[in-house]
Short mmCIF file of C-alpha atoms in Angstrom, two decimals:
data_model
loop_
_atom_site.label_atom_id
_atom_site.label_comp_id
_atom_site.label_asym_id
_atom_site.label_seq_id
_atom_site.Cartn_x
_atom_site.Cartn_y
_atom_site.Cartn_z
CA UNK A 727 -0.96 2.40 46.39
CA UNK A 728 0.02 4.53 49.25
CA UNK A 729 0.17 2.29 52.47
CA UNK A 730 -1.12 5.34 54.62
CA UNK A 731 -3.65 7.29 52.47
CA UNK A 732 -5.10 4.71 49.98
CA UNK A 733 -3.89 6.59 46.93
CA UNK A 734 -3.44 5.11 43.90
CA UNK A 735 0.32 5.29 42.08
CA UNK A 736 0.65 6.82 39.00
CA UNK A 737 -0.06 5.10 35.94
CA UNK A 738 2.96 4.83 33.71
CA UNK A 739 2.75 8.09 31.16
CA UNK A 740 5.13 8.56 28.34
CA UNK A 741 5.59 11.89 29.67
CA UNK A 742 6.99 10.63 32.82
CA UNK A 743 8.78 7.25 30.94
CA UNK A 744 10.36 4.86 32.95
CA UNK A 745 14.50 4.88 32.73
CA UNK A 746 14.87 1.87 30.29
CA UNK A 747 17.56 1.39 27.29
CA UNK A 748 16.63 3.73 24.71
CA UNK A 749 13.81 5.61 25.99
CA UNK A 750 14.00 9.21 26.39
CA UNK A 751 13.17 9.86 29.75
CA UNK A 752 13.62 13.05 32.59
CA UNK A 753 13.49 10.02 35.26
CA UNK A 754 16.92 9.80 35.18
CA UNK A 755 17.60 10.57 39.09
CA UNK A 756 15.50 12.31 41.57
CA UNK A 757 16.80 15.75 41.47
CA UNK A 758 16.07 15.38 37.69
CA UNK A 759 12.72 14.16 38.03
CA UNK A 760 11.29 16.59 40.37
CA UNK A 761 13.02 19.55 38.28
CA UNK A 762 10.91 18.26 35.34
CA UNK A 763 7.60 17.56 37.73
CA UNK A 764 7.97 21.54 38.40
CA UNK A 765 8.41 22.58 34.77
CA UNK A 766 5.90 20.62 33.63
CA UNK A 767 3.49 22.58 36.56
CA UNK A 768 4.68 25.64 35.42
CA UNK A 769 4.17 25.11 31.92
CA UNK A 770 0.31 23.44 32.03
CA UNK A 771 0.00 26.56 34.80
CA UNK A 772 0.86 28.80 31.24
CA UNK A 773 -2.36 27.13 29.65
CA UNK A 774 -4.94 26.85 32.82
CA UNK A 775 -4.80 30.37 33.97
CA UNK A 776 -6.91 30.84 30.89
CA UNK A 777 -9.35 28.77 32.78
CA UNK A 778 -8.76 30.12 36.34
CA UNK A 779 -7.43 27.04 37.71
CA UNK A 780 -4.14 26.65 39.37
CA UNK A 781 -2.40 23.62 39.34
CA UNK A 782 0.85 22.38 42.04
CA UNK A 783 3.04 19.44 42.80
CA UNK A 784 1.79 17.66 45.77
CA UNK A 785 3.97 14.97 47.38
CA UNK A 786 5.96 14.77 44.08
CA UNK A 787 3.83 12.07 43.62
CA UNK A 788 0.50 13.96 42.27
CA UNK A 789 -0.58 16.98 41.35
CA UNK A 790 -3.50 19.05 42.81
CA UNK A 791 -5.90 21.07 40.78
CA UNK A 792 -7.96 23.67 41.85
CA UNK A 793 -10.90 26.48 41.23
CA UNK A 794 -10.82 29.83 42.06
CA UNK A 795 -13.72 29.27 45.14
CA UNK A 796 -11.44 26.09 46.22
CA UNK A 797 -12.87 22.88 44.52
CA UNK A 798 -9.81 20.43 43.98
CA UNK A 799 -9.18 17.60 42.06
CA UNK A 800 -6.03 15.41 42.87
CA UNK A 801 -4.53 14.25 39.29
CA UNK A 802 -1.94 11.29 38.60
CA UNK A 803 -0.76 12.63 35.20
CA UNK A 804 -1.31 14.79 32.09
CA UNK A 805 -3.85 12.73 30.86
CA UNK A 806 -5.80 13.11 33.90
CA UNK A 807 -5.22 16.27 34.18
CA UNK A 808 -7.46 17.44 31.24
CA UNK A 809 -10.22 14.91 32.30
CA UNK A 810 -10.34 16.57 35.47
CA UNK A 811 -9.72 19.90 34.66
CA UNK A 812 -13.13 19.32 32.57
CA UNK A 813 -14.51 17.98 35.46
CA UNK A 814 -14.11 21.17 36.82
CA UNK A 815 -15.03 23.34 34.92
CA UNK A 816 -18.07 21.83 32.98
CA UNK A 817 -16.68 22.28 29.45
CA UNK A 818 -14.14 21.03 26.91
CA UNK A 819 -10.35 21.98 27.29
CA UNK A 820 -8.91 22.43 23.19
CA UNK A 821 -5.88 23.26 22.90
CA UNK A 822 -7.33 24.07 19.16
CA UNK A 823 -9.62 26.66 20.56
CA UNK A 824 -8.54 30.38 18.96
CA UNK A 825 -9.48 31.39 22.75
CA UNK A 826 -6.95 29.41 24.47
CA UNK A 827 -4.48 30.09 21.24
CA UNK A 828 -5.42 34.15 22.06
CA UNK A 829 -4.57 33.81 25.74
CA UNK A 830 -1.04 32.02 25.02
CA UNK A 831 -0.13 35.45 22.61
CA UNK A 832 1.74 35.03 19.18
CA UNK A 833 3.22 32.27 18.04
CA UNK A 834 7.12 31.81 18.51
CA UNK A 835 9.30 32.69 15.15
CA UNK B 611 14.34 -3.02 25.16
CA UNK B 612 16.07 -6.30 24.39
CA UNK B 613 14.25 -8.06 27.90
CA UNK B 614 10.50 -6.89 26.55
CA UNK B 615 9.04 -9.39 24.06
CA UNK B 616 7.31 -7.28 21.22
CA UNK B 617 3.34 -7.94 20.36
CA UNK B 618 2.70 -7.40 17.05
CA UNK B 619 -0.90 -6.90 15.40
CA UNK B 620 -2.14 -7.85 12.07
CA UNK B 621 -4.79 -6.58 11.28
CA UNK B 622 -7.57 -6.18 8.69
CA UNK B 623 -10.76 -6.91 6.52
CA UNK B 624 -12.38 -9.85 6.82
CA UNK B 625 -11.01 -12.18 3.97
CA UNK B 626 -8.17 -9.82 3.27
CA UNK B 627 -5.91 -12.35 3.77
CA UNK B 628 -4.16 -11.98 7.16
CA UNK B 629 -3.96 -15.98 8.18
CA UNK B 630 -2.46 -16.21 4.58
CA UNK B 631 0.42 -13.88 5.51
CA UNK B 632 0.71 -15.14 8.67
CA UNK B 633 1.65 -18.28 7.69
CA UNK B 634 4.05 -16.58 5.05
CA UNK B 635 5.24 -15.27 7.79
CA UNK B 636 5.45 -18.05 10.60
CA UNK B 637 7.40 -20.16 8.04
CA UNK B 638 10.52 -18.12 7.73
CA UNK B 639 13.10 -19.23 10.27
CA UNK B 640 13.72 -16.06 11.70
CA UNK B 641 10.43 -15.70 13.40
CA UNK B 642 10.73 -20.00 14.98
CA UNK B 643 10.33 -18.75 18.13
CA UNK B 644 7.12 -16.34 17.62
CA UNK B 645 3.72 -16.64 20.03
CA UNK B 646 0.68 -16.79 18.10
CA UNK B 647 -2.96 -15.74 19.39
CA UNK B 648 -5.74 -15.75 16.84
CA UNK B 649 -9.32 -14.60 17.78
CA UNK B 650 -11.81 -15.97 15.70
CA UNK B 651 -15.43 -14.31 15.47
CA UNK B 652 -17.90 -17.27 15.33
CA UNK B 653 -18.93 -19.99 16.74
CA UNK B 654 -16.26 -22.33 14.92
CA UNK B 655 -12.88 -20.95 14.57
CA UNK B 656 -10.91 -21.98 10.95
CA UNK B 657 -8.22 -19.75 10.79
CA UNK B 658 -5.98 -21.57 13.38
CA UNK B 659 -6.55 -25.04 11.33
CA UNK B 660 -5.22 -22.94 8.25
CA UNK B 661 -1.88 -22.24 9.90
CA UNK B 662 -1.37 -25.80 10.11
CA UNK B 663 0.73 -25.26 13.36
CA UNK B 664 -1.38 -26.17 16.36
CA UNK B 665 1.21 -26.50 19.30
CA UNK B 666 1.46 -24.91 22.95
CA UNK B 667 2.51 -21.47 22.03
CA UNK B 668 -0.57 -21.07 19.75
CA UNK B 669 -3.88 -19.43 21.70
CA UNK B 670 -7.50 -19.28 19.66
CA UNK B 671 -9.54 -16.52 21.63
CA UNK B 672 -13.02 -17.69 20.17
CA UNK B 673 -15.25 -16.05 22.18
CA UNK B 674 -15.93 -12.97 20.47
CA UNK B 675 -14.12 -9.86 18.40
CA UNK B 676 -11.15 -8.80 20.52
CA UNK B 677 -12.00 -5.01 20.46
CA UNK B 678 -14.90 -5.34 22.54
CA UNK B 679 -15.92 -8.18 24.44
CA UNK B 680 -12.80 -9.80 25.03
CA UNK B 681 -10.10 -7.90 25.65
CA UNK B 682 -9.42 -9.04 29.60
CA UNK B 683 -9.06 -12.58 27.53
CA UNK B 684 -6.19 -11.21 25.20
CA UNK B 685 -4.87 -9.72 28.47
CA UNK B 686 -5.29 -12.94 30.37
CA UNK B 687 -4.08 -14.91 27.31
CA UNK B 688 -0.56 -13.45 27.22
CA UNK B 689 0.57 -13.11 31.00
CA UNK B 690 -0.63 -16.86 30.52
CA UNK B 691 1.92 -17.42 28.13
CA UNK B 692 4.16 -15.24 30.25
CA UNK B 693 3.67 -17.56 33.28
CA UNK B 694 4.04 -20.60 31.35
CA UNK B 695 7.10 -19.47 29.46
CA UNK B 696 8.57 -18.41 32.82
CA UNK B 697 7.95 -21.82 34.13
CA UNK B 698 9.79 -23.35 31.23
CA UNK B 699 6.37 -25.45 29.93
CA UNK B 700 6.37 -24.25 26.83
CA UNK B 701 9.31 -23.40 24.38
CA UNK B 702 10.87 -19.54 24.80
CA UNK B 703 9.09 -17.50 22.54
CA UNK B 704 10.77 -13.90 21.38
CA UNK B 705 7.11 -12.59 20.47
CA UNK B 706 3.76 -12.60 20.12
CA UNK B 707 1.71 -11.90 16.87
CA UNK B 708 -1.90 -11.17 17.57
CA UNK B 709 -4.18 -11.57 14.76
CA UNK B 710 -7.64 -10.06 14.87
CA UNK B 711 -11.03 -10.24 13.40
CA UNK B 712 -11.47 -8.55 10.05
CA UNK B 713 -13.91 -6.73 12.66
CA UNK B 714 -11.83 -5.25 14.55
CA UNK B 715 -11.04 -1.80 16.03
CA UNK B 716 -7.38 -1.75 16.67
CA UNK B 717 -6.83 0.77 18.88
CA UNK B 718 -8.71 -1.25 21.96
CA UNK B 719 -5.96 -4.35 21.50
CA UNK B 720 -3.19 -1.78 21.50
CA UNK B 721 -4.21 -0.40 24.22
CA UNK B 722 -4.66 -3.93 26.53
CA UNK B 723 -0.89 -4.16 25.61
CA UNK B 724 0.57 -0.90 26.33
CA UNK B 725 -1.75 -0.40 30.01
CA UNK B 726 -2.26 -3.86 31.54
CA UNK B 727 -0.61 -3.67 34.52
CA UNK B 728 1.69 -6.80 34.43
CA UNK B 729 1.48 -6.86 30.56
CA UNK B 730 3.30 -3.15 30.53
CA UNK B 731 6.42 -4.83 32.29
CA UNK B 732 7.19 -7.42 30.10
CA UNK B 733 5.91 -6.77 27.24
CA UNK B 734 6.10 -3.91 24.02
CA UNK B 735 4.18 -3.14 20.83
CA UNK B 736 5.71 -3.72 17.55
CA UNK B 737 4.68 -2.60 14.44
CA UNK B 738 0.73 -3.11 13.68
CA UNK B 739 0.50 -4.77 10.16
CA UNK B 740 -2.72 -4.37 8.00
CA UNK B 741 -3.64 -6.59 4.95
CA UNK B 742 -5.73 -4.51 2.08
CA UNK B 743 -7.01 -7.03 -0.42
CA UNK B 744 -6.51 -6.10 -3.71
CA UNK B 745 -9.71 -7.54 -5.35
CA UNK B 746 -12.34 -5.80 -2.72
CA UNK B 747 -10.59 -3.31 -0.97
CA UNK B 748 -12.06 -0.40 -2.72
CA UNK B 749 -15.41 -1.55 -2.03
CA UNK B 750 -14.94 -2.36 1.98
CA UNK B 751 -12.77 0.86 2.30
CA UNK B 752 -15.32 2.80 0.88
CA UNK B 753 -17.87 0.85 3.16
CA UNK B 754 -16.55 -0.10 6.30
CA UNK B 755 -14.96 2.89 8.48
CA UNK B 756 -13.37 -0.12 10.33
CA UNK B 757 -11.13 -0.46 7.52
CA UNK B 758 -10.43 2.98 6.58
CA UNK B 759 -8.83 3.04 10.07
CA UNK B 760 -6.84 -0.27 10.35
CA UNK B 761 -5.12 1.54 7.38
CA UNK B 762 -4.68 4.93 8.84
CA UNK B 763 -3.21 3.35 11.95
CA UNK B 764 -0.55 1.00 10.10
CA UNK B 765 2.45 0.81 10.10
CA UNK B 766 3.38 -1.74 7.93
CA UNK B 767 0.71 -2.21 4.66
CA UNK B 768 0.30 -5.48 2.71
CA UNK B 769 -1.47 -5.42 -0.38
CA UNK B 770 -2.92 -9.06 -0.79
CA UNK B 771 -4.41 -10.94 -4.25
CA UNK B 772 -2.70 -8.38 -6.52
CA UNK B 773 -1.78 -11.16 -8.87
CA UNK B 774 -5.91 -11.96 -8.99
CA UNK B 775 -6.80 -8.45 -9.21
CA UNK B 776 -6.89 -6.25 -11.94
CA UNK B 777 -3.91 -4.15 -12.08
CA UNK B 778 -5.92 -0.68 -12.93
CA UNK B 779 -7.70 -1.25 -9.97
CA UNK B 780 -5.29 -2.46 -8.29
CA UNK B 781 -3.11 1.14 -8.69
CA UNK B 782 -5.78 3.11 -7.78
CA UNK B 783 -6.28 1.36 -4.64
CA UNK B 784 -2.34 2.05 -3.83
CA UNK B 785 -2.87 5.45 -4.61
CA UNK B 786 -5.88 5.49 -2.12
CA UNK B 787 -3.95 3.79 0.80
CA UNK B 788 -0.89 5.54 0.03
CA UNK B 789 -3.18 8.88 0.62
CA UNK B 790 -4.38 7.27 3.78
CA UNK B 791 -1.13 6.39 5.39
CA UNK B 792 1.61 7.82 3.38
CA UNK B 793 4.23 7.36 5.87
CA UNK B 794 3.83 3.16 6.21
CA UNK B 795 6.05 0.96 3.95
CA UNK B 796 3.72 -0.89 1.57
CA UNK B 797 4.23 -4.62 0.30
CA UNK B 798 2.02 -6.15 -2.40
CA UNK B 799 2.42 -10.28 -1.42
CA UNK B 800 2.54 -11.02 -5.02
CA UNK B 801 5.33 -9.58 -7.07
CA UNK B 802 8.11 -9.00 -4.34
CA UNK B 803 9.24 -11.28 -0.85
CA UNK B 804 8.59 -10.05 1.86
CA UNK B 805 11.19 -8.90 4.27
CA UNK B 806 10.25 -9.79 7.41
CA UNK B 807 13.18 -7.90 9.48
CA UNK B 808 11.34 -4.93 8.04
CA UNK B 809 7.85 -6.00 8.95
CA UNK B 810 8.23 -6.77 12.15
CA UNK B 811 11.89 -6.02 13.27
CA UNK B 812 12.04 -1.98 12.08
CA UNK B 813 9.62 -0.97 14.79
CA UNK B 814 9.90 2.65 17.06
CA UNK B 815 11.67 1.00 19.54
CA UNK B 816 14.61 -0.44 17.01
CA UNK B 817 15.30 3.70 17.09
CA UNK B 818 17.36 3.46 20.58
CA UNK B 819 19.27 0.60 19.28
CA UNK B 820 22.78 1.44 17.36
CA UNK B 821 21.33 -0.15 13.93
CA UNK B 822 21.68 2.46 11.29
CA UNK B 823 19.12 0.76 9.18
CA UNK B 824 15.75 1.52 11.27
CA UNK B 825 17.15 5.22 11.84
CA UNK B 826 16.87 5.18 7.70
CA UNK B 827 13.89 3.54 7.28
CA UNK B 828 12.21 5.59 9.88
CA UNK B 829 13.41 9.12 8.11
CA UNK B 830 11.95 7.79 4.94
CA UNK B 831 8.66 7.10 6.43
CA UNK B 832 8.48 10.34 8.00
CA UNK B 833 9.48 12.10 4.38
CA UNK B 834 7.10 9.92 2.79
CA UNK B 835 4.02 11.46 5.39
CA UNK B 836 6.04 14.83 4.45
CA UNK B 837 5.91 14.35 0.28
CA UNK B 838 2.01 13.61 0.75
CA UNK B 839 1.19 16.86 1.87
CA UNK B 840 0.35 17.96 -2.00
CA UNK B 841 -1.89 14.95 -2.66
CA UNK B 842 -4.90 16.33 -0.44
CA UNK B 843 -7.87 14.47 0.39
CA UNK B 844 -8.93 11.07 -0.04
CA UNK B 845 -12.01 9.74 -1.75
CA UNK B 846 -12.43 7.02 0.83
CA UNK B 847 -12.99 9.17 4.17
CA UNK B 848 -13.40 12.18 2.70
CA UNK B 849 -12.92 13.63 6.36
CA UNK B 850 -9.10 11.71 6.84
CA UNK B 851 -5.91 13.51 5.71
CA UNK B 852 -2.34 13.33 6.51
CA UNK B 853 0.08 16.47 6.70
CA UNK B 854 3.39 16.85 7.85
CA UNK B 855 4.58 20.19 10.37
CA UNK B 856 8.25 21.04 10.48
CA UNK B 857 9.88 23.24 13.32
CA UNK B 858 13.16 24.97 13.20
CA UNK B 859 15.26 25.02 16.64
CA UNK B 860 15.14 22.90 19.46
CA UNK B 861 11.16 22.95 21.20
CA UNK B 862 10.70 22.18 24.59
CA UNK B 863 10.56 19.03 25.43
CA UNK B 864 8.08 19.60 28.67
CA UNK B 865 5.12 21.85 26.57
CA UNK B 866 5.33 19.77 24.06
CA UNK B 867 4.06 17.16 26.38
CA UNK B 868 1.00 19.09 27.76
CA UNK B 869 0.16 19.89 24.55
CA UNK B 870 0.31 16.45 23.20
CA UNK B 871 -1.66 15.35 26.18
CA UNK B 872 -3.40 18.22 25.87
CA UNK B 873 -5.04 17.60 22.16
CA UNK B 874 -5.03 13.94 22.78
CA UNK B 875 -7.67 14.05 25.69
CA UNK B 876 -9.91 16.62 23.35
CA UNK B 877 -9.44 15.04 19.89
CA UNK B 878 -7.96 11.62 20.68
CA UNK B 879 -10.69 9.88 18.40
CA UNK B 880 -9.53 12.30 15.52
CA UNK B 881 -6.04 11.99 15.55
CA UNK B 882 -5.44 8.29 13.70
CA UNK B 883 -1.36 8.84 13.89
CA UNK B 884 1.03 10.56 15.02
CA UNK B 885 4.70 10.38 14.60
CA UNK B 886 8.03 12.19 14.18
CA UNK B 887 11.52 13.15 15.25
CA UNK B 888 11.80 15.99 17.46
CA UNK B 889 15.07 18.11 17.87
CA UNK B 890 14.57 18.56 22.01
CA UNK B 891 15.97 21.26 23.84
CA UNK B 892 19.28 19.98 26.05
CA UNK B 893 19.72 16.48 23.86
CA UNK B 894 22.30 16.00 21.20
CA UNK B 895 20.16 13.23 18.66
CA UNK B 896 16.67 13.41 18.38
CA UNK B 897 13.60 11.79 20.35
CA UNK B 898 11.15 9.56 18.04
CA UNK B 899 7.64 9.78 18.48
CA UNK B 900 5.04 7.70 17.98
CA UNK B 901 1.46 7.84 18.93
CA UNK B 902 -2.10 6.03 17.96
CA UNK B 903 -5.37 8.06 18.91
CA UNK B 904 -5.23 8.56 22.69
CA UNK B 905 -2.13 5.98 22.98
CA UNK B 906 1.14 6.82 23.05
CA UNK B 907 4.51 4.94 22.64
CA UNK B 908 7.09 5.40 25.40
CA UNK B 909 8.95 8.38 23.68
CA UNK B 910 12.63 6.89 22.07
CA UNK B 911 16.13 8.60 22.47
CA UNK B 912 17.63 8.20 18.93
CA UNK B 913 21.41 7.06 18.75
CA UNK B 914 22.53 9.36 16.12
CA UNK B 915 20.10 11.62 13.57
CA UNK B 916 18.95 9.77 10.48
CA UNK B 917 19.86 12.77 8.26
CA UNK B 918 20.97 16.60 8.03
CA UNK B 919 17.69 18.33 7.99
CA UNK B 920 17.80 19.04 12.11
CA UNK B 921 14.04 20.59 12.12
CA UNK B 922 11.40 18.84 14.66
CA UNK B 923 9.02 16.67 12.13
CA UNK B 924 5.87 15.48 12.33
CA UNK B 925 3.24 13.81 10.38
CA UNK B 926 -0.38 13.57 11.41
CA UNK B 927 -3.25 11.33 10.05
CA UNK B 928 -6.39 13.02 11.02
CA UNK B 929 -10.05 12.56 10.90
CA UNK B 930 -11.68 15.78 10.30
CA UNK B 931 -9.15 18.15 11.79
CA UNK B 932 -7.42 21.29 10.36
CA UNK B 933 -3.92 21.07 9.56
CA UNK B 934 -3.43 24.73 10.18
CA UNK B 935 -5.42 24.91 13.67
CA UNK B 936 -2.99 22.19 14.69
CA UNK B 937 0.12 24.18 13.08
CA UNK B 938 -1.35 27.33 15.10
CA UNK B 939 -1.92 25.45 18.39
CA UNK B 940 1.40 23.78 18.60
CA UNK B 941 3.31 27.24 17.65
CA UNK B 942 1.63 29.29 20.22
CA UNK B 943 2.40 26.69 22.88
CA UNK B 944 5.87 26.73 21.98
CA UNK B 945 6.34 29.81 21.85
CA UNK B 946 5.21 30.19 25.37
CA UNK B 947 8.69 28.59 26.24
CA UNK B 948 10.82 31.11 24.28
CA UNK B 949 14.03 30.04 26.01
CA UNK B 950 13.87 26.86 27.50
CA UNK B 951 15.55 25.93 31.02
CA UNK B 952 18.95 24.99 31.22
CA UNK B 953 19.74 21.34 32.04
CA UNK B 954 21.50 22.32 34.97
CA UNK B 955 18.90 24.92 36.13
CA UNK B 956 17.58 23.91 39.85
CA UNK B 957 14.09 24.67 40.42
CA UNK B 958 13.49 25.68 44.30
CA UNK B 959 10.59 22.86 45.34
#
């Protein structure tokens, strides 16, 4: 927990591993870590902007997503992120929905 | 992942004889130095008297099924041991095997492992082992959805009583769990010993180490999910299926992950397994993955690739779901990342 604003620390996600023997991590160094942190905004970004909801890096330590009108949710992880993004928006995020599938365009190949 | 002690479940039906193989088990020398918590559902536990080894390093957690009402004691149980081991009051143990009620719901034990807070740093899941008994099986898989899914999530089977039961029934109920988790290595107890380096020992994580044998084993397992494609549905859970996706090229590793994450949160309850190699953008060898409903195992860099085929694989056990929505979903998100960063490439904070 954050000494100064009482925020929680991230749980441990296997999308954000911890740098042990034989796990395949992008934690390997800082630089490395934030590069991912930003690719990983970017690419969720891809998927929310069919919902209208923009999502940045705050603090490298969270992320913050938001409405259009301003409403923001602070989020630890990917997991979290869906649960909130929900939260938000008052319905189910599938990535199985044709609609989401539609706004992404073709598949690749 | 030598300094995390593995916890390993067995699991299944009530009577299905999972104390039996667990004292198969506890007697072969290799596993001297193994932890053992039993939870008993009951007022008065038996199973612990039938290991016939009551010592320090054995815990009975009698107050109820371990999936529901007393999981902060399974917790509690183990950094116990943990303390005490640390202390030197008890002997080292190497790892824990948790057996659980006939009753239980795996996933919820799994889970206490893999996001306690002090458990996460000292501790690892191993393979989850399920006993189907060969006699009544059909009957409590066909009966009890509890049992349809401590098979799907296996990944080790045992077939128990096969030398009581009779052997017609006895193949079609290997044909039936075969059809609900095609990719776990099945044992029947009676005609064959068991190999307990390959129960317990072959597990995801055994896929960093240099070993050539668990890179095998796992390639097998993931052909076997792929091979089962063309046997379709099965009669017991109509709804669960398994089906295998293959990707040519490298994916990106980073899209992948919010789409994992992504159909985890919505359909975590429907997805029973998931597991496969994936050929990552910017790595030489592959990165194993392994994941029950809504949990997933800490991703594993493989050493070398089991094999020449160099497409991503993956095999699903589902509950409900459509292979080709999945196929669809997982292509399109993909191909959102048509060319993947560079390594080296420096994003501007």
């Amino acid at each position: 927990m954050c000494a100064l604003c009482g925020i929680l620390g991230p749980a441990n996600h296997w999308t954000d591993a911890a740098a042990r023997p034989g796990v395949f991590t992008r934690n390997l160094d800082s630089l490395q870590r934030r590069r991912e942190r930003l690719q990983r905004v970017a690419c969720a970004q891809r998927v929310l902007s069919h919902y209208r909801l923009t999502l940045s890096d705050w603090q490298g330590t969270a992320y913050l997503l938001s409405t259009p009108t301003g409403k923001t949710e602070i989020v630890d992880n990917l997991t979290h992120l869906w649960a909130a993004a929900e939260k938000l928006l008052g319905r189910r995020c599938d990535p199985l929905d044709p609609a989401v599938i539609n706004h992404l365009g073709p598949a690749r190949g | 992942m030598a300094e995390f002690t593995p916890v390993n479940l067995v699991t299944g039906f009530l009577g299905s004889g999972k104390t039996t193989l667990l004292q198969r088990l506890l007697a072969d020398p290799a596993l001297g130095d193994t932890a053992v918590l039993i939870n008993e559902f009951g007022e008065v536990g038996l199973d612990h008297h039938l290991l016939e080894r009551i010592d320090e390093t054995m815990v009975l957690l009698p107050s109820g099924c371990v999936c529901c009402t007393i999981r902060g004691e399974l917790s509690e149980a183990i950094r116990d041991l943990h303390s005490r081991r640390e202390r030197g009051e008890i002997p080292v143990f190497r790892r824990i095997v948790v057996e659980s009620t006939g009753l239980a719901d795996p996933f919820p034990i799994l889970s206490t492992v893999q996001n306690d807070p002090v458990l996460t740093h000292h501790f690892r899941l191993g393979n989850v082992i399920t006993t189907v008994d060969a006699v009544n099986g059909a009957g409590q898989l066909g009966r009890h959805p509890e049992s349809v899914k401590q098979v799907a999530i296996a990944d080790r089977l045992v077939l128990t009583k096969t030398d009581i039961a009779d052997p017609v029934s006895v193949e079609t109920l290997l044909r039936d769990v075969q059809r609900l988790n095609p990719s776990a290595p099945l044992w029947q107890t009676a005609d064959r010993s068991l190999d307990v380096d390959l129960l317990l020992a072959h597990d995801h994580f055994a896929l960093g180490d240099k070993a050539e044998r668990p890179l095998r084993w796992f390639a097998e397992e993931v052909a076997a999910g792929r091979r089962s494609t063309a046997t379709g549905r099965n009669r017991h859970g109509d709804s669960i299926r398994s089906f295998s996706l293959a990707f040519e090229g490298q994916l990106d590793w980073t899209m992948f992950g919010v789409w994992l994450t992504m159909l985890l949160h919505c359909h975590g309850e429907a997805v029973l397994r998931v597991k496969g190699i994936l050929n990552v953008a910017n790595s030489e060898t592959p990165v194993a993955i392994h994941g029950v409903q809504r949990l997933v195992h800490p991703p594993i860099h493989m050493t070398a690739w089991p094999d020449d085929d160099r497409r991503s694989r993956l095999v699903f056990i589902v509950d409900g779901l459509e292979r080709g929505s999945i196929e669809r979903s997982l292509e399109t998100f993909l191909g959102v990342i048509a060319s993947p960063l560079p390594a080296d490439a420096i994003l501007a904070p």
